[in-house]
Amino acid sequence: MTDGVSSTRVAAYLREAILSGELAPGARIRQEDVAERLGASRLPVREALRILAADGLVEHEAHKGARVPRLSQHEVDVVYRMRERLEPIAIVESMPHLDDGAHEQLEEVQRRIEDNTDVEKFLDLDREFHMLTYSGCHVDTLMTVVTRLWNSTQHHRRTYLALAGHRAMWAVNAEHRLILDAVRRGDADDAERYLGGHIRRTRIELSHHPEVFR
Amino acid sequence: MTDGVSSTRVAAYLREAILSGELAPGARIRQEDVAERLGASRLPVREALRILAADGLVEHEAHKGARVPRLSQHEVDVVYRMRERLEPIAIVESMPHLDDGAHEQLEEVQRRIEDNTDVEKFLDLDREFHMLTYSGCHVDTLMTVVTRLWNSTQHHRRTYLALAGHRAMWAVNAEHRLILDAVRRGDADDAERYLGGHIRRTRIELSHHPEVFR
DNA sequence: TTGCCACGGATTGGATCCAACTTCCAGAGT
DNA sequence: ACTCTGGAAGTTGGATCCAATCCGTGGCAA
């Protein structure tokens, strides 16, 4: 259900365009272009841009318009260090509320990740896997921030994956399996540990590839 | 200097009203009221509300309007656990960029905190102290999130202080002094440790006072 | 050639009017 | 007495038009 509200539809459209890489970091977003393309007026576009700014997907400057933020290597590194500390909280909050159905879903998504070879598909599935592990966390403030952190580094994950291919994928799968097992067993300590390690290892791999940041 | 842009002026006005407690959690904000009071049209008010939503100061629902979010005790606890893990990153990022002038300012602010007895004044000064220690952190994503976390719990700090008075204030001052000293010495490990402990102790004190959450 | 100023197109910000939705209350029907 | 329905009032969302600002371009002078 698209909510019926135009501004949220526009926001969804732009969110997809940015996360899919169609709009790269640094790209400018002209209100009238979007309005025309979606058959709406500029007003809902303006509101959509504010919504996306809250998600960290665009940055807005008065009288200069909106553009997709361009993060430096150091900024991305800090974002990953933030994730390393925040997401363990989310998984611990979430685990008690995950039932067998959720565990099944996780197993299924992880199986699809292991069968997959496409970069774009991996990005979606990986995000789905982690968000599923957090789906029992009902603290809005936390989930908003976590989503924001994923959003703002989506572009770099993509270019890194396109570069490294599936060479390092075995580690991701091993870590996901360990996380999934800990979640199933209800072992919060292990879940925290493996999740933190997963993010940390990714951060360090990224730091070895400065070419991702042009 | 107020940016000249109406929507940011409106946002600043509402931000002040919310942080000062004038608009309490749960309070509804009608666009026309604000517009009339500030002599603007409803449009900049709408944009201001979106800006504030990004700061976590209001929540917006389609066709139902904006209101100041009401956080549960558990949510506030999680927000403090987030702060406990994020702000140490901020202070470590910041410290290398703080010069003697900044150290002087910190000393001055802390002195004023120790001389102060007013609750409202303490809230401002305490925030100023911590934000000063983070002022050298130029990672936008991190500072945006930290600000958001402070914003969303400002109300609870106020009511707790009004309740506990300055009984527990000595601990705050001791911790501030230790943080300030570590910052001066450029000792990142100590700064991290004392800051984390400061936030953690506050969180635990809050958890002992459920009456703050009505 | 280079730097500066002015001007005009392009783009965003704001005001007003109209449409859509929500909420609340009265009244009929059970 | 209770529930459900319909409609009116109140509030937010969207479209259009106008104002303010930015930015590139071209001309002019040093």
Coordinates of C-alpha atoms (C1' of nucleotides) in Angstrom, one line a residue:
Chain A
M1 CA 0.0 0.0 0.0
T2 CA 1.6 3.1 -1.2
D3 CA 0.1 5.2 1.6
G4 CA -1.9 7.2 -0.9
V5 CA 0.1 10.3 0.1
S6 CA 2.0 11.7 -2.8
S7 CA 5.1 12.9 -0.9
T8 CA 5.7 9.4 0.5
R9 CA 5.3 7.9 -3.0
V10 CA 7.9 10.4 -4.3
A11 CA 10.2 9.6 -1.4
A12 CA 9.9 5.9 -2.1
Y13 CA 10.7 6.4 -5.7
L14 CA 13.8 8.5 -4.9
R15 CA 14.9 6.2 -2.2
E16 CA 14.9 3.3 -4.6
A17 CA 16.7 5.4 -7.2
I18 CA 19.5 6.3 -4.8
L19 CA 19.9 2.9 -3.1
S20 CA 20.0 1.2 -6.5
G21 CA 22.8 3.4 -7.5
E22 CA 20.9 5.1 -10.3
L23 CA 21.6 8.3 -8.5
A24 CA 25.2 8.2 -7.5
P25 CA 26.8 10.3 -4.7
G26 CA 27.2 13.9 -5.8
A27 CA 24.3 13.7 -8.1
R28 CA 22.1 16.7 -8.0
I29 CA 18.3 16.3 -7.7
R30 CA 16.2 19.0 -9.4
Q31 CA 12.7 19.3 -8.0
E32 CA 11.1 20.0 -11.3
D33 CA 12.6 16.9 -13.0
V34 CA 11.3 14.6 -10.4
A35 CA 7.9 16.3 -10.3
E36 CA 7.5 16.0 -14.1
R37 CA 8.7 12.4 -14.2
L38 CA 6.2 11.4 -11.5
G39 CA 3.4 13.6 -12.7
A40 CA 3.2 15.5 -9.4
S41 CA 3.8 19.1 -8.5
R42 CA 7.0 20.3 -7.0
L43 CA 5.6 20.5 -3.5
P44 CA 5.4 16.8 -2.7
V45 CA 8.9 16.5 -4.1
R46 CA 10.1 19.1 -1.7
E47 CA 8.6 17.2 1.2
A48 CA 10.0 14.0 -0.1
L49 CA 13.5 15.5 -0.1
R50 CA 13.1 16.5 3.5
I51 CA 12.1 12.9 4.4
L52 CA 15.1 11.5 2.6
A53 CA 17.4 14.0 4.3
A54 CA 16.2 12.5 7.6
D55 CA 17.2 9.1 6.2
G56 CA 20.6 10.4 5.3
L57 CA 19.9 9.8 1.6
V58 CA 20.2 13.4 0.4
E59 CA 21.6 16.6 1.8
H60 CA 19.7 19.9 1.4
E61 CA 21.2 23.4 1.2
A62 CA 19.0 26.5 1.1
H63 CA 18.5 27.9 -2.5
K64 CA 21.1 25.4 -3.8
G65 CA 19.0 22.3 -3.9
A66 CA 19.4 18.6 -2.9
R67 CA 22.2 16.2 -3.8
V68 CA 23.2 12.7 -2.9
P69 CA 25.9 13.0 -0.2
R70 CA 29.4 12.0 -1.0
L71 CA 31.2 10.4 1.9
S72 CA 34.9 10.4 2.4
Q73 CA 36.8 7.2 3.2
H74 CA 37.2 8.3 6.8
E75 CA 33.5 9.1 7.2
V76 CA 32.6 5.6 5.9
D77 CA 35.0 4.1 8.4
V78 CA 33.4 6.0 11.2
V79 CA 29.9 4.9 10.0
Y80 CA 31.1 1.3 10.2
R81 CA 32.5 1.8 13.7
M82 CA 29.0 3.2 14.7
R83 CA 27.3 0.2 13.2
E84 CA 29.8 -2.1 15.1
R85 CA 28.6 -0.6 18.3
L86 CA 24.9 0.0 17.6
E87 CA 23.7 -3.1 15.8
P88 CA 24.7 -5.5 18.6
I89 CA 22.2 -3.6 20.7
A90 CA 19.6 -4.0 18.1
I91 CA 20.0 -7.8 17.7
V92 CA 20.0 -8.2 21.5
E93 CA 16.8 -6.2 21.7
S94 CA 15.3 -8.1 18.9
M95 CA 16.1 -11.8 19.7
P96 CA 13.6 -12.4 22.5
H97 CA 10.8 -11.4 20.1
L98 CA 11.8 -13.6 17.2
D99 CA 9.8 -16.8 16.8
D100 CA 10.3 -20.0 14.8
G101 CA 8.8 -18.4 11.8
A102 CA 11.4 -15.7 11.8
H103 CA 14.1 -18.3 12.2
E104 CA 12.8 -20.1 9.2
Q105 CA 12.8 -16.9 7.1
L106 CA 16.4 -16.2 8.1
E107 CA 17.4 -19.7 7.1
E108 CA 15.7 -19.3 3.8
V109 CA 17.3 -15.9 3.1
Q110 CA 20.7 -17.1 4.0
R111 CA 20.3 -20.1 1.7
R112 CA 19.4 -17.8 -1.1
I113 CA 22.5 -15.7 -0.4
E114 CA 24.7 -18.8 -0.7
D115 CA 23.1 -19.7 -4.0
N116 CA 23.4 -16.3 -5.4
T117 CA 26.1 -14.8 -7.6
D118 CA 24.7 -11.5 -8.6
V119 CA 26.0 -8.4 -6.8
E120 CA 22.8 -6.4 -6.9
K121 CA 20.8 -9.4 -5.6
F122 CA 23.4 -9.9 -2.8
L123 CA 23.0 -6.3 -1.6
D124 CA 19.2 -6.8 -1.3
L125 CA 19.4 -10.2 0.4
D126 CA 22.2 -9.2 2.8
R127 CA 20.2 -6.2 3.9
E128 CA 17.1 -8.4 4.2
F129 CA 19.0 -10.9 6.4
H130 CA 20.3 -8.3 8.8
M131 CA 17.0 -6.4 9.0
L132 CA 15.2 -9.7 9.7
T133 CA 17.5 -10.3 12.7
Y134 CA 16.6 -6.8 13.9
S135 CA 12.9 -7.1 13.1
G136 CA 12.0 -7.9 16.8
C137 CA 13.6 -4.6 17.9
H138 CA 10.8 -2.2 18.4
V139 CA 12.9 0.8 19.6
D140 CA 12.2 3.3 16.9
T141 CA 15.1 5.6 17.6
L142 CA 17.6 2.8 17.3
M143 CA 16.1 1.3 14.1
T144 CA 15.9 4.7 12.4
V145 CA 19.6 5.3 13.1
V146 CA 20.6 1.8 11.9
T147 CA 18.7 2.3 8.7
R148 CA 20.3 5.6 8.2
L149 CA 23.8 4.1 8.6
W150 CA 23.0 1.3 6.1
N151 CA 21.6 3.9 3.6
S152 CA 24.6 6.2 3.7
T153 CA 27.1 3.4 2.9
Q154 CA 25.0 1.4 0.4
H155 CA 26.9 2.9 -2.5
H156 CA 30.3 1.8 -1.1
R157 CA 29.2 -1.7 -0.4
R158 CA 28.1 -2.0 -4.0
T159 CA 31.3 -0.7 -5.6
Y160 CA 33.4 -2.8 -3.2
L161 CA 31.5 -5.9 -4.1
A162 CA 31.7 -5.2 -7.8
L163 CA 35.5 -5.0 -7.2
A164 CA 36.2 -7.8 -4.9
G165 CA 33.6 -10.1 -6.5
H166 CA 32.7 -13.1 -4.4
R167 CA 36.3 -13.8 -3.4
A168 CA 35.6 -12.9 0.2
M169 CA 32.1 -14.1 0.2
W170 CA 32.8 -17.3 2.1
A171 CA 33.6 -15.2 5.2
V172 CA 30.3 -13.4 5.0
N173 CA 28.5 -16.7 4.8
A174 CA 30.4 -18.2 7.7
E175 CA 29.6 -15.2 9.8
H176 CA 25.9 -15.2 8.8
R177 CA 25.7 -18.9 9.8
L178 CA 27.2 -18.2 13.2
I179 CA 24.9 -15.3 13.8
L180 CA 21.9 -17.3 12.7
D181 CA 22.9 -20.2 15.0
A182 CA 23.3 -17.8 17.9
V183 CA 19.9 -16.3 17.2
R184 CA 18.3 -19.7 17.1
R185 CA 19.9 -20.7 20.4
G186 CA 18.9 -17.4 21.9
D187 CA 22.5 -16.8 22.9
A188 CA 22.7 -13.0 23.0
D189 CA 26.4 -12.9 23.9
D190 CA 27.4 -14.9 20.8
A191 CA 25.0 -13.0 18.5
E192 CA 26.5 -9.7 19.7
R193 CA 30.1 -11.0 19.3
Y194 CA 29.7 -12.5 15.8
L195 CA 27.7 -9.5 14.5
G196 CA 30.3 -7.1 15.8
G197 CA 33.0 -9.1 14.2
H198 CA 31.1 -9.3 11.0
I199 CA 30.8 -5.6 10.7
R200 CA 34.4 -5.0 11.9
R201 CA 35.9 -7.3 9.4
T202 CA 33.9 -5.6 6.6
R203 CA 35.1 -2.2 7.8
I204 CA 38.7 -3.4 7.7
E205 CA 38.4 -4.9 4.2
L206 CA 36.9 -1.6 3.0
S207 CA 39.8 0.3 4.5
H208 CA 42.2 -1.7 2.3
H209 CA 40.4 -0.5 -0.8
P210 CA 40.7 3.3 -1.0
E211 CA 39.9 3.1 -4.7
V212 CA 36.3 2.5 -3.8
F213 CA 36.2 6.2 -2.7
R214 CA 37.5 7.3 -6.2
Chain B
M1 CA 22.4 35.5 10.4
T2 CA 19.3 33.5 10.9
D3 CA 19.8 32.1 7.5
G4 CA 17.2 34.3 6.0
V5 CA 15.2 31.2 5.1
S6 CA 11.8 31.2 6.7
S7 CA 11.6 27.4 7.2
T8 CA 14.8 27.3 9.2
R9 CA 13.7 30.2 11.3
V10 CA 10.5 28.4 12.1
A11 CA 12.4 25.2 12.8
A12 CA 14.7 27.1 15.2
Y13 CA 11.6 28.5 17.0
L14 CA 10.0 25.1 17.4
R15 CA 13.2 23.5 18.4
E16 CA 13.6 26.0 21.2
A17 CA 10.0 25.5 22.3
I18 CA 10.4 21.8 22.5
L19 CA 13.8 21.6 24.1
S20 CA 12.8 24.2 26.7
G21 CA 9.8 22.0 27.6
E22 CA 7.3 24.5 26.5
L23 CA 6.0 21.8 24.2
A24 CA 5.9 18.6 26.2
P25 CA 5.9 15.1 24.8
G26 CA 2.6 14.2 23.3
A27 CA 1.7 17.8 22.5
R28 CA 0.2 18.3 19.1
I29 CA 1.6 21.0 16.8
R30 CA -1.0 22.6 14.5
Q31 CA 0.6 24.1 11.4
E32 CA -1.8 27.1 11.3
D33 CA -1.1 28.1 15.0
V34 CA 2.6 28.2 14.4
A35 CA 2.2 30.0 11.1
E36 CA 0.0 32.7 12.6
R37 CA 2.3 33.1 15.6
L38 CA 5.3 33.6 13.5
G39 CA 3.6 35.7 10.8
A40 CA 4.5 33.2 8.0
S41 CA 2.4 31.0 5.8
R42 CA 1.8 27.3 6.6
L43 CA 4.3 26.1 4.0
P44 CA 7.5 26.9 5.8
V45 CA 6.0 25.4 8.9
R46 CA 5.4 22.2 7.1
E47 CA 9.0 22.1 6.0
A48 CA 10.2 23.0 9.5
L49 CA 8.3 20.1 10.9
R50 CA 10.1 17.8 8.4
I51 CA 13.4 19.2 9.5
L52 CA 12.5 18.7 13.2
A53 CA 11.4 15.1 12.4
A54 CA 14.9 14.5 11.2
D55 CA 16.2 15.7 14.5
G56 CA 13.9 13.4 16.4
L57 CA 12.1 16.3 17.9
V58 CA 8.6 15.7 16.4
E59 CA 6.9 12.8 14.7
H60 CA 4.7 13.2 11.7
E61 CA 1.8 11.1 10.5
A62 CA -0.1 11.7 7.3
H63 CA -3.3 13.7 7.6
K64 CA -3.0 13.5 11.4
G65 CA -0.3 16.1 12.0
A66 CA 2.8 16.5 14.0
R67 CA 3.3 15.9 17.7
V68 CA 6.2 15.7 20.2
P69 CA 7.2 12.1 20.6
R70 CA 6.5 10.4 23.9
L71 CA 9.3 7.9 24.8
S72 CA 8.8 4.9 27.1
Q73 CA 11.2 4.2 29.9
H74 CA 12.6 1.3 27.9
E75 CA 13.2 3.5 24.9
V76 CA 15.0 6.1 26.9
D77 CA 17.2 3.3 28.4
V78 CA 18.1 2.2 24.9
V79 CA 18.9 5.7 23.8
Y80 CA 21.3 6.0 26.7
R81 CA 22.9 2.7 25.8
M82 CA 23.3 4.1 22.3
R83 CA 24.9 7.3 23.6
E84 CA 27.2 5.2 25.8
R85 CA 28.6 3.5 22.7
L86 CA 28.6 6.4 20.2
E87 CA 29.8 9.4 22.1
P88 CA 33.1 7.8 23.0
I89 CA 33.7 7.6 19.3
A90 CA 32.9 11.3 19.0
I91 CA 35.2 12.4 21.7
V92 CA 38.1 10.3 20.3
E93 CA 37.5 11.8 16.9
S94 CA 37.3 15.2 18.3
M95 CA 40.2 15.4 20.7
P96 CA 43.1 15.7 18.2
H97 CA 41.5 18.8 16.8
L98 CA 40.9 20.6 20.1
D99 CA 43.4 23.4 20.8
D100 CA 44.2 25.3 24.0
G101 CA 41.4 27.7 23.3
A102 CA 38.9 24.9 23.4
H103 CA 40.4 23.6 26.6
E104 CA 40.0 27.1 28.1
Q105 CA 36.4 27.2 27.1
L106 CA 35.7 23.8 28.6
E107 CA 37.3 24.8 31.9
E108 CA 35.2 28.0 31.9
V109 CA 31.9 26.1 31.2
Q110 CA 32.7 23.5 33.8
R111 CA 33.3 26.3 36.3
R112 CA 30.0 27.8 35.6
I113 CA 28.3 24.4 36.0
E114 CA 29.8 24.1 39.5
D115 CA 28.7 27.6 40.4
N116 CA 25.2 27.0 39.1
T117 CA 22.1 25.9 41.0
D118 CA 19.3 26.4 38.5
V119 CA 18.0 23.3 36.7
E120 CA 17.3 25.0 33.4
K121 CA 20.7 26.6 33.3
F122 CA 22.3 23.3 34.1
L123 CA 20.7 21.6 31.1
D124 CA 22.1 24.3 28.8
L125 CA 25.6 24.3 30.3
D126 CA 25.9 20.5 30.5
R127 CA 24.9 20.2 26.8
E128 CA 27.4 23.0 26.0
F129 CA 30.1 21.2 27.9
H130 CA 29.7 17.9 26.0
M131 CA 29.1 19.4 22.6
L132 CA 32.3 21.4 23.1
T133 CA 34.2 18.2 23.8
Y134 CA 32.8 16.9 20.5
S135 CA 33.3 20.1 18.6
G136 CA 36.5 18.8 16.9
C137 CA 34.5 15.8 15.4
H138 CA 33.8 16.7 11.8
V139 CA 32.0 13.5 10.9
D140 CA 28.5 14.8 10.1
T141 CA 26.7 11.5 10.3
L142 CA 28.0 10.9 13.8
M143 CA 27.2 14.3 15.1
T144 CA 23.7 14.3 13.6
V145 CA 22.9 11.1 15.4
V146 CA 24.4 12.3 18.7
T147 CA 22.4 15.5 18.5
R148 CA 19.3 13.5 17.8
L149 CA 19.8 11.3 20.9
W150 CA 20.3 14.3 23.1
N151 CA 17.2 15.9 21.7
S152 CA 14.9 13.0 22.2
T153 CA 15.8 12.6 25.9
Q154 CA 16.1 16.3 26.9
H155 CA 12.6 16.2 28.5
H156 CA 13.5 13.3 30.8
R157 CA 16.8 14.9 31.9
R158 CA 14.8 17.9 32.9
T159 CA 12.2 16.2 34.9
Y160 CA 14.7 13.9 36.5
L161 CA 16.8 16.9 37.6
A162 CA 13.8 18.8 38.9
L163 CA 13.1 15.7 41.0
A164 CA 16.6 14.7 42.2
G165 CA 17.7 18.2 42.6
H166 CA 21.4 18.7 43.0
R167 CA 21.9 15.7 45.3
A168 CA 23.7 13.7 42.7
M169 CA 25.4 16.7 41.1
W170 CA 28.7 16.1 42.8
A171 CA 29.2 12.9 40.6
V172 CA 28.5 14.8 37.4
N173 CA 31.2 17.4 38.4
A174 CA 33.7 14.7 39.3
E175 CA 33.1 12.9 36.0
H176 CA 33.3 16.2 34.0
R177 CA 36.6 17.0 35.7
L178 CA 38.0 13.6 34.8
I179 CA 36.9 14.0 31.2
L180 CA 38.3 17.5 31.0
D181 CA 41.6 16.4 32.4
A182 CA 41.8 13.4 30.0
V183 CA 41.0 15.7 27.0
R184 CA 43.7 18.2 28.1
R185 CA 46.3 15.4 28.4
G186 CA 45.2 14.0 25.0
D187 CA 44.5 10.7 26.7
A188 CA 41.9 9.1 24.4
D189 CA 41.5 5.9 26.4
D190 CA 40.7 7.8 29.6
A191 CA 38.4 10.2 27.8
E192 CA 36.5 7.3 26.4
R193 CA 36.3 5.4 29.7
Y194 CA 35.2 8.4 31.8
L195 CA 32.7 9.5 29.2
G196 CA 31.2 6.1 28.9
G197 CA 31.0 5.8 32.7
H198 CA 29.3 9.2 32.9
I199 CA 26.6 8.3 30.5
R200 CA 26.2 4.8 32.0
R201 CA 25.8 6.1 35.5
T202 CA 23.2 8.6 34.4
R203 CA 21.3 5.8 32.6
I204 CA 21.2 3.7 35.7
E205 CA 20.1 6.6 37.9
L206 CA 17.3 7.3 35.5
S207 CA 16.3 3.6 35.6
H208 CA 15.7 4.0 39.3
H209 CA 13.2 6.7 38.8
P210 CA 10.3 5.3 36.8
E211 CA 8.1 8.2 38.0
V212 CA 10.0 10.4 35.4
F213 CA 8.0 8.6 32.7
R214 CA 4.7 9.2 34.5
Chain C
dT1 C1' 45.3 37.9 -20.6
dT2 C1' 43.1 38.3 -16.3
dG3 C1' 40.0 39.9 -13.0
dC4 C1' 35.7 42.1 -11.9
dC5 C1' 31.0 43.5 -12.4
dA6 C1' 26.4 43.2 -14.2
dC7 C1' 22.8 40.8 -16.2
dG8 C1' 19.7 37.0 -17.3
dG9 C1' 18.4 32.2 -17.2
dA10 C1' 17.6 28.5 -14.0
dT11 C1' 16.2 26.9 -9.7
dT12 C1' 14.6 27.0 -5.2
dG13 C1' 11.6 29.3 -1.4
dG14 C1' 6.9 31.2 -0.1
dA15 C1' 1.9 32.6 -0.4
dT16 C1' -2.6 31.5 -1.6
dC17 C1' -6.3 28.7 -3.0
dC18 C1' -8.4 24.2 -3.4
dA19 C1' -8.8 19.0 -2.5
dA20 C1' -8.5 15.0 0.6
dC21 C1' -8.6 13.0 4.8
dT22 C1' -9.7 12.6 9.8
dT23 C1' -12.4 13.3 13.7
dC24 C1' -16.3 14.0 16.2
dC25 C1' -21.0 14.4 17.1
dA26 C1' -26.0 13.8 16.2
dG27 C1' -29.6 10.9 15.2
dA28 C1' -31.7 6.8 13.5
dG29 C1' -32.2 2.1 14.1
dT30 C1' -31.7 -2.2 16.9
Chain D
dA1 C1' -28.7 1.9 26.4
dC2 C1' -25.7 0.8 22.5
dT3 C1' -24.0 0.8 17.8
dC4 C1' -23.6 2.3 13.4
dT5 C1' -24.0 5.7 9.8
dG6 C1' -23.8 10.1 7.7
dG7 C1' -22.3 14.6 7.5
dA8 C1' -20.1 18.8 9.0
dA9 C1' -16.1 21.1 10.9
dG10 C1' -11.4 21.2 11.4
dT11 C1' -6.8 20.0 9.8
dT12 C1' -3.4 18.5 6.7
dG13 C1' -1.8 17.6 1.7
dG14 C1' -1.3 19.3 -3.2
dA15 C1' -1.3 22.6 -7.3
dT16 C1' -0.4 27.0 -9.1
dC17 C1' 1.6 31.4 -9.2
dC18 C1' 5.0 34.8 -7.7
dA19 C1' 9.4 36.3 -5.2
dA20 C1' 14.2 35.6 -3.8
dT21 C1' 18.5 33.6 -4.6
dC22 C1' 22.2 31.4 -7.1
dC23 C1' 25.3 30.8 -11.0
dG24 C1' 27.2 30.9 -15.4
dT25 C1' 28.2 34.1 -19.2
dG26 C1' 29.7 38.0 -21.5
dG27 C1' 31.5 42.5 -21.7
dC28 C1' 34.7 45.9 -20.0
dA29 C1' 38.7 47.7 -18.0
dA30 C1' 43.3 47.3 -16.0

